[in-house]
Amino acid sequence: MNLPPRETRAHLDTTVARFRRAMQDADFDALDGLFAEDVRFNSPRAAKPVQGVRAISMVLWSAMSNFKLLRYVGHVGPSAGGADRRAAETHVLLFDAVGVRGAKLNGVDIIELDRAGRICALTVMLRPLDSIAAVRRLGAGR
């Protein structure tokens, strides 16, 4: 595994920890500064990725508004590189969530970080299928 130097990894791990806390606490303001300007978001709701920090901010605000509980239950990583060519490393966060209407779901956030420690790509995967349909109806991921 060809990971960045230890001092860089500490900065990258801080980004992931801040993202995790912000999402669990539904603290939208805590996400400020975590994303690269041209961040790419792959949503379970849309076939095409959402591009740019402004667009992803709206998506994450919607997600925070539509879940009454989000709890991270695991962290896999880091691994070197990622699907995005800019990624220095990738982390996978496993979560359980409950929607505002009681739908229960499990998912993963695949977080790709650039060398500056910013999130350059975020992919969210959800299960089960009926919960994904509920998320789509609520508008999360637009």
C-alpha atoms as one frame of an Amber mdcrd trajectory, in Angstrom:
protein
   0.000   0.000   0.000   1.430   3.366  -1.029  -0.059   5.827   1.468   0.911
   9.491   1.868   3.451  10.367   4.601   2.273  10.033   8.226   1.924  13.813
   8.792  -0.331  14.068   5.727  -2.411  11.060   6.827  -3.113  12.713  10.193
  -4.611  15.701   8.344  -6.651  13.401   6.093  -7.956  11.416   9.079  -9.029
  14.696  10.700 -11.151  15.496   7.630 -12.907  12.130   7.840 -13.490  12.521
  11.595 -14.941  16.019  11.093 -17.222  14.769   8.298 -18.410  11.885  10.461
 -19.173  14.133  13.454 -20.941  16.725  11.302 -23.198  14.148   9.668 -24.001
  12.326  12.930 -24.756  15.588  14.726 -26.652  17.053  11.730 -24.296  20.040
  12.023 -24.325  21.514   8.533 -21.936  24.359   9.427 -19.268  21.869  10.557
 -18.940  20.685   6.934 -17.504  24.060   5.906 -14.040  23.715   4.389 -14.065
  19.913   4.102 -14.753  19.739   0.355 -12.689  20.550  -2.722 -14.438  23.192
  -4.869 -14.978  20.660  -7.664 -16.082  17.783  -5.388 -18.061  14.997  -7.082
 -21.008  13.361  -5.299 -22.432  10.030  -6.443 -25.924   9.790  -5.007 -28.145
   6.725  -4.623 -30.922   8.937  -5.972 -29.433  10.113  -9.259 -27.753   8.365
 -12.188 -25.375  11.278 -12.798 -22.985  12.676 -10.186 -23.561  16.060  -8.577
 -20.550  18.332  -9.135 -19.290  21.249  -7.065 -19.228  22.314  -3.438 -22.436
  24.401  -3.667 -24.436  21.542  -5.170 -23.161  18.970  -2.692 -23.938  21.337
   0.190 -27.603  21.375  -0.848 -27.644  17.576  -1.104 -26.128  17.092   2.348
 -28.453  19.674   3.906 -31.388  17.745   2.418 -30.007  14.467   3.773 -29.563
  15.938   7.261 -33.139  17.246   7.136 -34.597  13.876   6.145 -32.954  11.641
   8.750 -33.872  11.745  12.416 -30.987   9.435  13.296 -27.684   8.745  11.563
 -25.117   6.646  13.394 -21.756   5.556  12.019 -20.974   1.980  13.016 -17.668
   1.300  11.273 -14.684   2.756   9.429 -12.591   0.944   6.837  -9.422   2.521
   5.546  -7.412   4.274   4.638  -6.500   2.740   1.334  -4.200   4.403  -1.174
  -5.717   6.241  -4.126  -9.320   5.965  -5.211 -11.691   5.957  -8.157 -11.217
   9.714  -8.551  -7.827  10.429 -10.152  -7.194  13.212  -7.598  -7.663  10.930
  -4.592  -4.679  10.409  -2.298  -6.623   7.953  -0.178 -10.072   6.498   0.408
 -12.061   5.820   3.577 -15.335   3.903   3.888 -17.754   4.772   6.697 -20.567
   2.325   7.487 -23.794   3.762   8.909 -27.293   2.974  10.124 -30.037   5.569
   9.745 -33.707   6.174  10.426 -35.657   8.534   8.180 -38.144  11.094   9.466
 -40.958   8.695   8.510 -39.342   5.738  10.276 -37.665   4.012   7.314 -34.570
   2.120   8.519 -31.562   1.755   6.276 -27.901   0.841   6.207 -25.299   2.405
   4.027 -21.753   3.373   3.307 -20.085   6.687   2.606 -17.054   6.241   0.365
 -14.894   9.299   1.001 -12.005  10.091  -1.338  -9.526  12.712  -0.147  -7.116
  14.759  -2.216  -3.552  15.437  -1.042  -4.677  18.687   0.612  -7.015  16.677
   2.845 -10.236  17.848   1.201 -13.026  15.540   0.100 -12.751  15.344  -3.696
 -15.353  12.595  -4.152 -18.167  11.208  -2.015 -20.236   8.163  -2.948 -23.224
   7.055  -0.873 -24.705   3.570  -1.131 -27.891   2.513   0.674 -29.887  -0.627
   1.375 -32.568  -2.058   1.480 -34.285  -1.148  -1.762 -37.549   0.022  -0.158
 -35.575   2.476   1.995 -33.868   3.874  -1.088 -37.312   4.477  -2.590 -38.320
   6.332   0.589 -35.214   8.535   0.343 -36.055   9.297  -3.273 -39.605  10.314
  -2.335 -38.289  12.663   0.343 -35.948  14.293  -2.148 -32.648  13.493  -0.428
 -29.837  13.345  -2.952 -31.130  15.982  -5.358
